PDB file of C-alpha atoms in Angstrom:
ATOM      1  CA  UNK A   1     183.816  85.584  19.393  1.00 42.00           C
ATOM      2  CA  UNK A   2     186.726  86.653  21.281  1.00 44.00           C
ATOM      3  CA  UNK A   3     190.209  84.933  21.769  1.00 42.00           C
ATOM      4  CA  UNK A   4     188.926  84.429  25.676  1.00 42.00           C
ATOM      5  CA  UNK A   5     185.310  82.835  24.587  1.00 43.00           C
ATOM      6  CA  UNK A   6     187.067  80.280  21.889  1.00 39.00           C
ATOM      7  CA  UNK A   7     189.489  79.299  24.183  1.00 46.00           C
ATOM      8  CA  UNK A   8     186.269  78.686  27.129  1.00 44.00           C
ATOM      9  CA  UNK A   9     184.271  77.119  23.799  1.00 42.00           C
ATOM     10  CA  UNK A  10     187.372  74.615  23.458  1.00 40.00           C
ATOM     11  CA  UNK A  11     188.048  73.994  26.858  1.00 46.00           C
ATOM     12  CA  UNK A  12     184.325  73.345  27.544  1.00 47.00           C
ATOM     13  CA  UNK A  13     183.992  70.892  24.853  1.00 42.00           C
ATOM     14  CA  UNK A  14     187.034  68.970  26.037  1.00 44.00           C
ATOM     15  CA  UNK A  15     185.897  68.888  29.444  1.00 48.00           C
ATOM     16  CA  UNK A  16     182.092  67.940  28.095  1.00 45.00           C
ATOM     17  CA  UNK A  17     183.757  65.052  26.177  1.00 37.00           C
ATOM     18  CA  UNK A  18     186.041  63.692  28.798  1.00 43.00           C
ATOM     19  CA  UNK A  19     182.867  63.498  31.133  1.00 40.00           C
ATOM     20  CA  UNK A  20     180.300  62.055  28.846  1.00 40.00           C
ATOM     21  CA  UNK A  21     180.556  58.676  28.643  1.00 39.00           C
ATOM     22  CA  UNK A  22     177.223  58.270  31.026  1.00 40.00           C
ATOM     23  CA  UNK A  23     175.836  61.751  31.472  1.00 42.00           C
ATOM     24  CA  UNK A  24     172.711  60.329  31.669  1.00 47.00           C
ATOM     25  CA  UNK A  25     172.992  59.124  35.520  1.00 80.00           C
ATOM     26  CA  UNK A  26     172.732  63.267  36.376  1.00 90.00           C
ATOM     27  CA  UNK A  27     169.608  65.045  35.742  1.00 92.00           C
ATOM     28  CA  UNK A  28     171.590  67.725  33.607  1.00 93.00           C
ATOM     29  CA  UNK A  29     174.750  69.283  32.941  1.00 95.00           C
ATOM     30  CA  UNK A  30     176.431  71.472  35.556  1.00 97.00           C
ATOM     31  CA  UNK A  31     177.710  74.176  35.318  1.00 96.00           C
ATOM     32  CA  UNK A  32     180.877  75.799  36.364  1.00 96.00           C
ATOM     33  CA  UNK A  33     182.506  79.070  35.828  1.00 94.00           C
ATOM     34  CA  UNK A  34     186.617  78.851  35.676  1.00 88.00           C
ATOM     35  CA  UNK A  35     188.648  80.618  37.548  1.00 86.00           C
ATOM     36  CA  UNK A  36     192.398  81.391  37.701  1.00 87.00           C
ATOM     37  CA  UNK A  37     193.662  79.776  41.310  1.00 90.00           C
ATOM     38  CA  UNK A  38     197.023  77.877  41.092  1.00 91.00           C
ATOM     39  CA  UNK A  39     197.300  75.432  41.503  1.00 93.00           C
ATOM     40  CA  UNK A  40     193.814  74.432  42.307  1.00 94.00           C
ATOM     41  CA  UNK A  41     192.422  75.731  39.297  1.00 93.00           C
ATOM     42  CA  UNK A  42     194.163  77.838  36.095  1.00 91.00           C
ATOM     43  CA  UNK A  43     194.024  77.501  32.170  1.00 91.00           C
ATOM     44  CA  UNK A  44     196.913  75.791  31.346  1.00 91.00           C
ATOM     45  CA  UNK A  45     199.034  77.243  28.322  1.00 91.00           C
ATOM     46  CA  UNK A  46     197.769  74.918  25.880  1.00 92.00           C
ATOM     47  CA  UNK A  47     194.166  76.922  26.706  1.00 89.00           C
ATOM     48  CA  UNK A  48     193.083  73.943  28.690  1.00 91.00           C
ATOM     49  CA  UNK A  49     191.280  74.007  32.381  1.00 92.00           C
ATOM     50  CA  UNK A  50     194.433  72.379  34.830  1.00 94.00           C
ATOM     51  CA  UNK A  51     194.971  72.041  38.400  1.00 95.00           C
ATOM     52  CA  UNK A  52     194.194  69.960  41.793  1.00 96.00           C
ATOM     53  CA  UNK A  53     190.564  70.693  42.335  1.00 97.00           C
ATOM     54  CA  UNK A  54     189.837  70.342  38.211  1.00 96.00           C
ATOM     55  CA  UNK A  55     191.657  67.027  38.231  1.00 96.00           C
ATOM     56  CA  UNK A  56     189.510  65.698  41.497  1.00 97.00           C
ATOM     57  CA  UNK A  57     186.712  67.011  39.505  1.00 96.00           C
ATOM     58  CA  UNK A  58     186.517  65.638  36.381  1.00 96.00           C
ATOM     59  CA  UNK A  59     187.942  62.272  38.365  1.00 97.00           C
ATOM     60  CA  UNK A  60     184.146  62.371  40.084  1.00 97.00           C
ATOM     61  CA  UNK A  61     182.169  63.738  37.921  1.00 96.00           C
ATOM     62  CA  UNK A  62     183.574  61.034  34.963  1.00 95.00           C
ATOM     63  CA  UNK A  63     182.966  58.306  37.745  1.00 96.00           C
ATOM     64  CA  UNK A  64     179.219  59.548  38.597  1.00 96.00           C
ATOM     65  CA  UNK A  65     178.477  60.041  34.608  1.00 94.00           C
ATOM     66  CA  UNK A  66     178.011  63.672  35.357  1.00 94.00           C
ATOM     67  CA  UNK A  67     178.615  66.301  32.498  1.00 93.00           C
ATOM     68  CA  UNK A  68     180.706  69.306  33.762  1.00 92.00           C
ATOM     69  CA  UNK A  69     180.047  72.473  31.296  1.00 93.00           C
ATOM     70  CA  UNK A  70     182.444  75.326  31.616  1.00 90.00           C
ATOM     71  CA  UNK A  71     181.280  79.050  31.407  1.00 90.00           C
ATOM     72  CA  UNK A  72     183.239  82.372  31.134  1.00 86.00           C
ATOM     73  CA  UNK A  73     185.197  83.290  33.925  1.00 89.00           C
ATOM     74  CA  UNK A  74     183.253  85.635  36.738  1.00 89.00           C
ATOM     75  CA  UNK A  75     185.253  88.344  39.131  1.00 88.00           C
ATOM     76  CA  UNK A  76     184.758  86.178  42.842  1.00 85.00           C
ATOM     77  CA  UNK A  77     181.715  88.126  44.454  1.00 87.00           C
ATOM     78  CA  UNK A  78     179.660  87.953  40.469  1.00 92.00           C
ATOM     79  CA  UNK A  79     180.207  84.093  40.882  1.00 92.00           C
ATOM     80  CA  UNK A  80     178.716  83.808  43.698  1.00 91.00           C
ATOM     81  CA  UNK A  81     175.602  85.736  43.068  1.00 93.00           C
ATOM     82  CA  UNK A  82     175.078  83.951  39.833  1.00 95.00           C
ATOM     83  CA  UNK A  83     175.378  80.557  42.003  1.00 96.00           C
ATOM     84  CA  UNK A  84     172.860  82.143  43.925  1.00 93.00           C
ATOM     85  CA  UNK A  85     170.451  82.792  41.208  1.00 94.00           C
ATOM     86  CA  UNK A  86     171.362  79.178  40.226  1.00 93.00           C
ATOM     87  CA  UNK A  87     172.841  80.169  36.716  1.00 95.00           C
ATOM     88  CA  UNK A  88     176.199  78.274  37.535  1.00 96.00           C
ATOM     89  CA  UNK A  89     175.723  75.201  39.262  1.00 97.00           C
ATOM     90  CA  UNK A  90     178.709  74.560  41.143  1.00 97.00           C
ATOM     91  CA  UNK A  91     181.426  75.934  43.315  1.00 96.00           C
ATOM     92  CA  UNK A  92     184.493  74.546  44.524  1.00 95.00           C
ATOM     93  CA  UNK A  93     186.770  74.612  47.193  1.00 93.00           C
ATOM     94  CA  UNK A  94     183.433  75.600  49.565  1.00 94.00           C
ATOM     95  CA  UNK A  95     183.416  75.227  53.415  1.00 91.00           C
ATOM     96  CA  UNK A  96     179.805  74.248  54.874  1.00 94.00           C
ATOM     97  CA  UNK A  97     178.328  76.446  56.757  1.00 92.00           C
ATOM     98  CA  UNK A  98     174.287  76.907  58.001  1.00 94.00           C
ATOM     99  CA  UNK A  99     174.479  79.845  55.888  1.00 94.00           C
ATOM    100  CA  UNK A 100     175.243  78.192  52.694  1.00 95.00           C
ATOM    101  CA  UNK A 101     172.910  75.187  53.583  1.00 96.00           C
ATOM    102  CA  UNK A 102     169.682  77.545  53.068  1.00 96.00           C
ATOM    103  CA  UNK A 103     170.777  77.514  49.043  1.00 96.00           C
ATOM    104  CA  UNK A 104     173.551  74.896  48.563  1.00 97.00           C
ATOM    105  CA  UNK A 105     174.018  71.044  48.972  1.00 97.00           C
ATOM    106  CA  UNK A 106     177.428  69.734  49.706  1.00 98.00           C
ATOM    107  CA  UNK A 107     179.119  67.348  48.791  1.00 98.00           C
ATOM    108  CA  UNK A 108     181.598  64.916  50.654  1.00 97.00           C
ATOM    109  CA  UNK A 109     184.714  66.547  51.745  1.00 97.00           C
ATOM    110  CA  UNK A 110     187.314  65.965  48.711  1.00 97.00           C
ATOM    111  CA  UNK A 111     189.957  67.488  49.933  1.00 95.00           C
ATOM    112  CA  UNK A 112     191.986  69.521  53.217  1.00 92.00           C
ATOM    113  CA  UNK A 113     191.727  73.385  53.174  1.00 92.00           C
ATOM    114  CA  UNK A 114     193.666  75.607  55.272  1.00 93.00           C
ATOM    115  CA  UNK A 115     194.172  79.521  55.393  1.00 95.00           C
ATOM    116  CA  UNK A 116     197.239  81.079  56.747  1.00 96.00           C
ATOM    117  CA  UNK A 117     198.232  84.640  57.653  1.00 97.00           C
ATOM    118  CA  UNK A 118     201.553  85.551  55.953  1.00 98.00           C
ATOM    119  CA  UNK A 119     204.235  88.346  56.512  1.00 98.00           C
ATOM    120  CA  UNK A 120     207.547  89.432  55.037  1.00 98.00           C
ATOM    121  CA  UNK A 121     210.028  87.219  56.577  1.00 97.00           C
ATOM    122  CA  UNK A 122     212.122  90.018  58.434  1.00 97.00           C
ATOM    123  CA  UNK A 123     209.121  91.042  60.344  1.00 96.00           C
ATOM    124  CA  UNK A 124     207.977  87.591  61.389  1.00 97.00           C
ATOM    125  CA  UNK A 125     208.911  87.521  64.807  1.00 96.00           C
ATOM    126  CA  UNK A 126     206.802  90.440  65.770  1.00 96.00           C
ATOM    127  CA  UNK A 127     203.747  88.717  64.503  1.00 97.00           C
ATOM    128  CA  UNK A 128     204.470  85.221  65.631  1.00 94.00           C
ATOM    129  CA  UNK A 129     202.257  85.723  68.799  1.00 95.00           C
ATOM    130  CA  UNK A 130     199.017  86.162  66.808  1.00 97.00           C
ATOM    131  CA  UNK A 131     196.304  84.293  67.383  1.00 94.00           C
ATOM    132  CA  UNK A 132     193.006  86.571  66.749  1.00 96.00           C
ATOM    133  CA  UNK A 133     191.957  89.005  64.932  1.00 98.00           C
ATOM    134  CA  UNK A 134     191.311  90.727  67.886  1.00 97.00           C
ATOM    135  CA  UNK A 135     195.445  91.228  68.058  1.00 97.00           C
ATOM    136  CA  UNK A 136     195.124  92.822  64.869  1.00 98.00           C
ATOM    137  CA  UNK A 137     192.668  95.432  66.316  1.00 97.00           C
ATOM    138  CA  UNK A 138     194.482  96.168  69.140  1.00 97.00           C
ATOM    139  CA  UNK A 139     197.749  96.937  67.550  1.00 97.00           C
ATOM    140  CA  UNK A 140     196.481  98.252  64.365  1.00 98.00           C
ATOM    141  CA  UNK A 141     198.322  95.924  62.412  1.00 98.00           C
ATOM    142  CA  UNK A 142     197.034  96.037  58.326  1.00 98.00           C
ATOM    143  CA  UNK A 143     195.794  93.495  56.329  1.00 98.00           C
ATOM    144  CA  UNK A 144     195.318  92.377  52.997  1.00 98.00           C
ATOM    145  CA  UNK A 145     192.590  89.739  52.253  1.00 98.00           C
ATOM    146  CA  UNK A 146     190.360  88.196  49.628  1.00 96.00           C
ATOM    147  CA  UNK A 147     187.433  90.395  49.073  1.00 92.00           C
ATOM    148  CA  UNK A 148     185.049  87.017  49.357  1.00 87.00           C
ATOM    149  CA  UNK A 149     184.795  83.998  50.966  1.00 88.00           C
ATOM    150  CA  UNK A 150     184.582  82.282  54.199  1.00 89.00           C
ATOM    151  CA  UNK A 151     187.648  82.699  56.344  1.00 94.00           C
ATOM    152  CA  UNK A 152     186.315  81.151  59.669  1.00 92.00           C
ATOM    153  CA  UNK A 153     184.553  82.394  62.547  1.00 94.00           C
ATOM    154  CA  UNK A 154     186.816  84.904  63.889  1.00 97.00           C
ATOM    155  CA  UNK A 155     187.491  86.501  60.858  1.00 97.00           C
ATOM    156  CA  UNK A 156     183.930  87.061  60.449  1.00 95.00           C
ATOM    157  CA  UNK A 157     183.265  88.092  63.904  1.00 97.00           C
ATOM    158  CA  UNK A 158     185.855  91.040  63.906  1.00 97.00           C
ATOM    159  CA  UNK A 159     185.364  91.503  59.522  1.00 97.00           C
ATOM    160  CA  UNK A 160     183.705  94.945  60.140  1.00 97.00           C
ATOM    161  CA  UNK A 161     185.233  96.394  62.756  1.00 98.00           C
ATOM    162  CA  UNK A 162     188.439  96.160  60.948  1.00 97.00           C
ATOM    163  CA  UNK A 163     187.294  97.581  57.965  1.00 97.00           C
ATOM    164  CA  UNK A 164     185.571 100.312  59.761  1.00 97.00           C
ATOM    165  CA  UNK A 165     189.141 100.683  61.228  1.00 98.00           C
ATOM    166  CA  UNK A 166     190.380 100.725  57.921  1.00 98.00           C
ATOM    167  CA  UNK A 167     193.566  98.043  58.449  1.00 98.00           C
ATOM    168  CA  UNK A 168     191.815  95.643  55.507  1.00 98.00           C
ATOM    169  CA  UNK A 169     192.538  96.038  52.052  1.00 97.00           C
ATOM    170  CA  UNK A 170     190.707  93.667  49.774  1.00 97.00           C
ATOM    171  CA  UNK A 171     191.930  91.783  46.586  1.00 96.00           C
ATOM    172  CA  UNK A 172     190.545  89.692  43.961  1.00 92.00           C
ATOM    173  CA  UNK A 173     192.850  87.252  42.594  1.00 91.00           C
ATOM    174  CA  UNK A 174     196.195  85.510  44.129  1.00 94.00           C
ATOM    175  CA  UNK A 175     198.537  87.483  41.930  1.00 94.00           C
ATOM    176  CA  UNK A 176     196.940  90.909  42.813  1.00 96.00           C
ATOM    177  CA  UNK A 177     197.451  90.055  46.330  1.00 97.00           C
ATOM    178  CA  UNK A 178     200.802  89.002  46.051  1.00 98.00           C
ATOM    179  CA  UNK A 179     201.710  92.139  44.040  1.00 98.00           C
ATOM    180  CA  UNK A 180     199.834  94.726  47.038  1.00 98.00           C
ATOM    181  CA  UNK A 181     201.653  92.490  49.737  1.00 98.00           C
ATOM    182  CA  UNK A 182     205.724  93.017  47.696  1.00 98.00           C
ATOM    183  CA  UNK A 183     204.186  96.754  47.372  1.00 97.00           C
ATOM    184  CA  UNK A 184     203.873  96.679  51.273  1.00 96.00           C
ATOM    185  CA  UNK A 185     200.118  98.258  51.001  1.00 97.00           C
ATOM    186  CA  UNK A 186     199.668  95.895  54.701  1.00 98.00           C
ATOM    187  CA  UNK A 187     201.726  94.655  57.127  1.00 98.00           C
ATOM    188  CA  UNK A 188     199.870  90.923  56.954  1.00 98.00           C
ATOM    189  CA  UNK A 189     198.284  88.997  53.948  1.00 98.00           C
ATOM    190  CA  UNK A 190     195.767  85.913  54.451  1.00 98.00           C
ATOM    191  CA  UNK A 191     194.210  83.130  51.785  1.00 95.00           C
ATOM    192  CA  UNK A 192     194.932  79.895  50.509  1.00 94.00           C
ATOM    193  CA  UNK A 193     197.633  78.739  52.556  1.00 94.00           C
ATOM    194  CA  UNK A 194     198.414  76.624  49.298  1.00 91.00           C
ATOM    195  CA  UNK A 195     197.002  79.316  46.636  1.00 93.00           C
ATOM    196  CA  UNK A 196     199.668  82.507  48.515  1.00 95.00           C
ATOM    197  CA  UNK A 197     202.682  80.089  48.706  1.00 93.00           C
ATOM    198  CA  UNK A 198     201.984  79.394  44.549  1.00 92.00           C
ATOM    199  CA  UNK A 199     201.646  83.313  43.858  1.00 94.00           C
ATOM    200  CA  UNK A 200     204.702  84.217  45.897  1.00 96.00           C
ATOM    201  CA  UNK A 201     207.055  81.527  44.781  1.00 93.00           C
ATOM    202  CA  UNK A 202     205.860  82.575  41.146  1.00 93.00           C
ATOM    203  CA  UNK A 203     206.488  86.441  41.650  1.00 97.00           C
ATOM    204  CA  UNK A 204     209.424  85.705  43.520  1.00 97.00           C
ATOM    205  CA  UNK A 205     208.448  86.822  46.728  1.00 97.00           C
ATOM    206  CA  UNK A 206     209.579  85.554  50.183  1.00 97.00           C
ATOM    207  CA  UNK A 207     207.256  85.238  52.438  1.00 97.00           C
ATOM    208  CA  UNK A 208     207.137  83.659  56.108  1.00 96.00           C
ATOM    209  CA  UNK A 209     203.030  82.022  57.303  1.00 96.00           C
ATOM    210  CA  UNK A 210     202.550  82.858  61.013  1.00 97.00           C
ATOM    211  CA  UNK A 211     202.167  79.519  63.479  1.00 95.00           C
ATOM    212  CA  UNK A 212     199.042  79.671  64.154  1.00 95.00           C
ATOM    213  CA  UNK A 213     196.117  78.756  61.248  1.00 94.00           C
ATOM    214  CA  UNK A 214     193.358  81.176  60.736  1.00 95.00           C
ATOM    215  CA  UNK A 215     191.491  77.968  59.654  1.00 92.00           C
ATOM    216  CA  UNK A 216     192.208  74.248  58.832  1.00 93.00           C
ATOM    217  CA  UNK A 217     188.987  72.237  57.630  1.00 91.00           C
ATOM    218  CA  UNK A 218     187.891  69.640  54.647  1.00 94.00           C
ATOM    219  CA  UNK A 219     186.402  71.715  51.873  1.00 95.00           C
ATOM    220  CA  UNK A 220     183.359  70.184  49.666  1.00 97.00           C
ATOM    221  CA  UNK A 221     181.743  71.075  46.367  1.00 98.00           C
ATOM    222  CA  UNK A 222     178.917  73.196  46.817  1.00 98.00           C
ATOM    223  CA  UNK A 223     175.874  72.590  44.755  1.00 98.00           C
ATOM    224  CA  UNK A 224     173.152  74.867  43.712  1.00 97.00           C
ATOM    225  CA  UNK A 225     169.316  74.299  45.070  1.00 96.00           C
ATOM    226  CA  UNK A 226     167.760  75.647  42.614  1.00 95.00           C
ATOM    227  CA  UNK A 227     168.784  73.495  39.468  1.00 92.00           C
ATOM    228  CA  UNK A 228     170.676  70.215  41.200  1.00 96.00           C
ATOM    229  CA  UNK A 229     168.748  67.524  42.602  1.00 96.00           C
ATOM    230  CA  UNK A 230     169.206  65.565  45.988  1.00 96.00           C
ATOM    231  CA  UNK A 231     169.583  62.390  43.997  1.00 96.00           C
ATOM    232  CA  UNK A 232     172.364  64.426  42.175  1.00 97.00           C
ATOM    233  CA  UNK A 233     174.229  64.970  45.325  1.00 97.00           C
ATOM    234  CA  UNK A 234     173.520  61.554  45.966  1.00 96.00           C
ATOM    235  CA  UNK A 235     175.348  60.420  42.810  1.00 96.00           C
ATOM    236  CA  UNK A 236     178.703  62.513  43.164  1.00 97.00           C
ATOM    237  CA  UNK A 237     178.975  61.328  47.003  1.00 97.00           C
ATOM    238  CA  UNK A 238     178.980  57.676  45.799  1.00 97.00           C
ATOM    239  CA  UNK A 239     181.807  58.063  42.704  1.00 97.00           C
ATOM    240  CA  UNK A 240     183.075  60.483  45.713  1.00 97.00           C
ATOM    241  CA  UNK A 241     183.595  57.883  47.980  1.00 98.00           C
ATOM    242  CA  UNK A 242     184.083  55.055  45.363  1.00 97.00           C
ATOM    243  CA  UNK A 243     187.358  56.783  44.086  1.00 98.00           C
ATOM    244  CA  UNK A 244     188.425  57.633  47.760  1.00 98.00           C
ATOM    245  CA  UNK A 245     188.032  53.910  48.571  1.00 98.00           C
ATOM    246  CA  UNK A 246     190.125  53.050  45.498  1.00 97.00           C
ATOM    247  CA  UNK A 247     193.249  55.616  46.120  1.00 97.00           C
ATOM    248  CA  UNK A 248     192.407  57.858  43.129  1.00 97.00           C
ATOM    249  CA  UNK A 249     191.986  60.875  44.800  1.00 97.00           C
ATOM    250  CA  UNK A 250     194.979  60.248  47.324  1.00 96.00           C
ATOM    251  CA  UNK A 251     196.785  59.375  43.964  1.00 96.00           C
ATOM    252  CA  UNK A 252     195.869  62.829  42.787  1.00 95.00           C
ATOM    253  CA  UNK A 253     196.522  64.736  45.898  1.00 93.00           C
ATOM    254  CA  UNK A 254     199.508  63.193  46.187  1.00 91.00           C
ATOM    255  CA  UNK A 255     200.635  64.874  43.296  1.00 89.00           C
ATOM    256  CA  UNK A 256     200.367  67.794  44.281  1.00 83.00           C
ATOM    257  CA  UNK A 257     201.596  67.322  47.760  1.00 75.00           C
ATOM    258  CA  UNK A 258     198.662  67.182  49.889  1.00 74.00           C
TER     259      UNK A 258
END
């Protein structure tokens, strides 16, 4: 077993223990692959699963008498197509979309979400005015963005024709991105507004968000059809809503200043 897989093993049976204490009000274990996205998600250096949207998590799914499993950590576009196939049960951070609702349940909203377009801050006042993507197709302006994921509905709507333009250049994780954007391999960078201010500060990097939001929404856990129940969803929207009504997921945000 490698270093990687006894460090998952540990960090599974932690997380297994800390939500156990009434599984039996879920009709089965869920399960979720880790990621690395400070601060929402990372493995902490003790080799244990940390961050906002882990801490909300376990908050919920301890409350509901869920079981959370952990599984090895998948590259962004894998994890998705194994959530399809319904061998990981959960995703988080997820915005709802008619799309998704043809395989996926969701969950209350747990939390804000918004994603931000970002340049270097000596070039920020000659990008200050954008407010499509359209304005990055007319000027030919480069970009580097997530390789997955839903970034609203103008993103989508001009997606291909800037890639067919070639002015996108996709990335997989926060600290790749971070690294292309200090490289200057694009003009622009978009994600997380939260997740790209954590990568930059990290690497050092200044960076300036332009004034107007790509998108600003509540995000939800999304839930797989084919192995979670509606009753399921049921149960997590009730601890949901029973820990918002108590402040313990305002407590939580509020520690990490949202």
């Amino acid at each position: 077993m490698t270093a990687l897989r006894l460090q998952l093993y540990a960090a599974s049976l932690l997380f297994t223990l800390a939500s156990a204490v009434s599984m039996a009000h879920c009709s089965k274990p869920f399960k979720l692959a880790l990621e690395q996205w400070p601060p929402y998600v990372y493995t902490n250096p003790q080799g244990k699963p940390a961050g906002l949207d882990i801490e909300l998590l376990n908050a919920i799914f301890t409350e509901a008498g869920c079981q959370l499993v952990l599984v090895a950590e998948l590259p962004r576009k894998r994890r998705l197509a194994e959530f399809m196939a319904g061998e990981i049960d959960i995703m988080l951070a997820a915005s709802d979309t008619p799309e998704r609702r043809e395989y996926s349940w969701f969950t209350r909203a747990y939390r804000p979400e918004s994603v931000s377009l970002f340049s270097h801050p000596a070039q920020l006042a000659q990008y200050r005015e954008i407010s499509s993507f359209s304005d990055l197709l007319r000027r030919r302006i480069s970009l580097l963005a997530p390789n997955a994921g839903w970034y609203g509905e103008d993103y989508k709507k001009h997606q291909d024709a800037l890639l067919k333009a070639h002015l996108v250049s996709p990335f997989e994780s926060f600290t790749q991105g971070i690294k292309m954007f200090a490289a200057k391999r694009a003009e622009l960078i978009m994600g997380d507004t939260g997740a790209i201010v954590h990568e930059a500060r990290r690497q050092g990097l200044s960076i300036s968000p332009l004034p107007n939001l790509v998108v600003s929404a509540p995000v939800h856990f999304m839930l797989s059809k084919k192995n979670v129940t509606e009753a399921d969803l049921q149960q997590l929207n009730a601890a949901l809503e029973k820990l918002e009504q108590r402040g313990v997921l305002k407590m939580i945000r509020t520690h990490y200043g949202m």
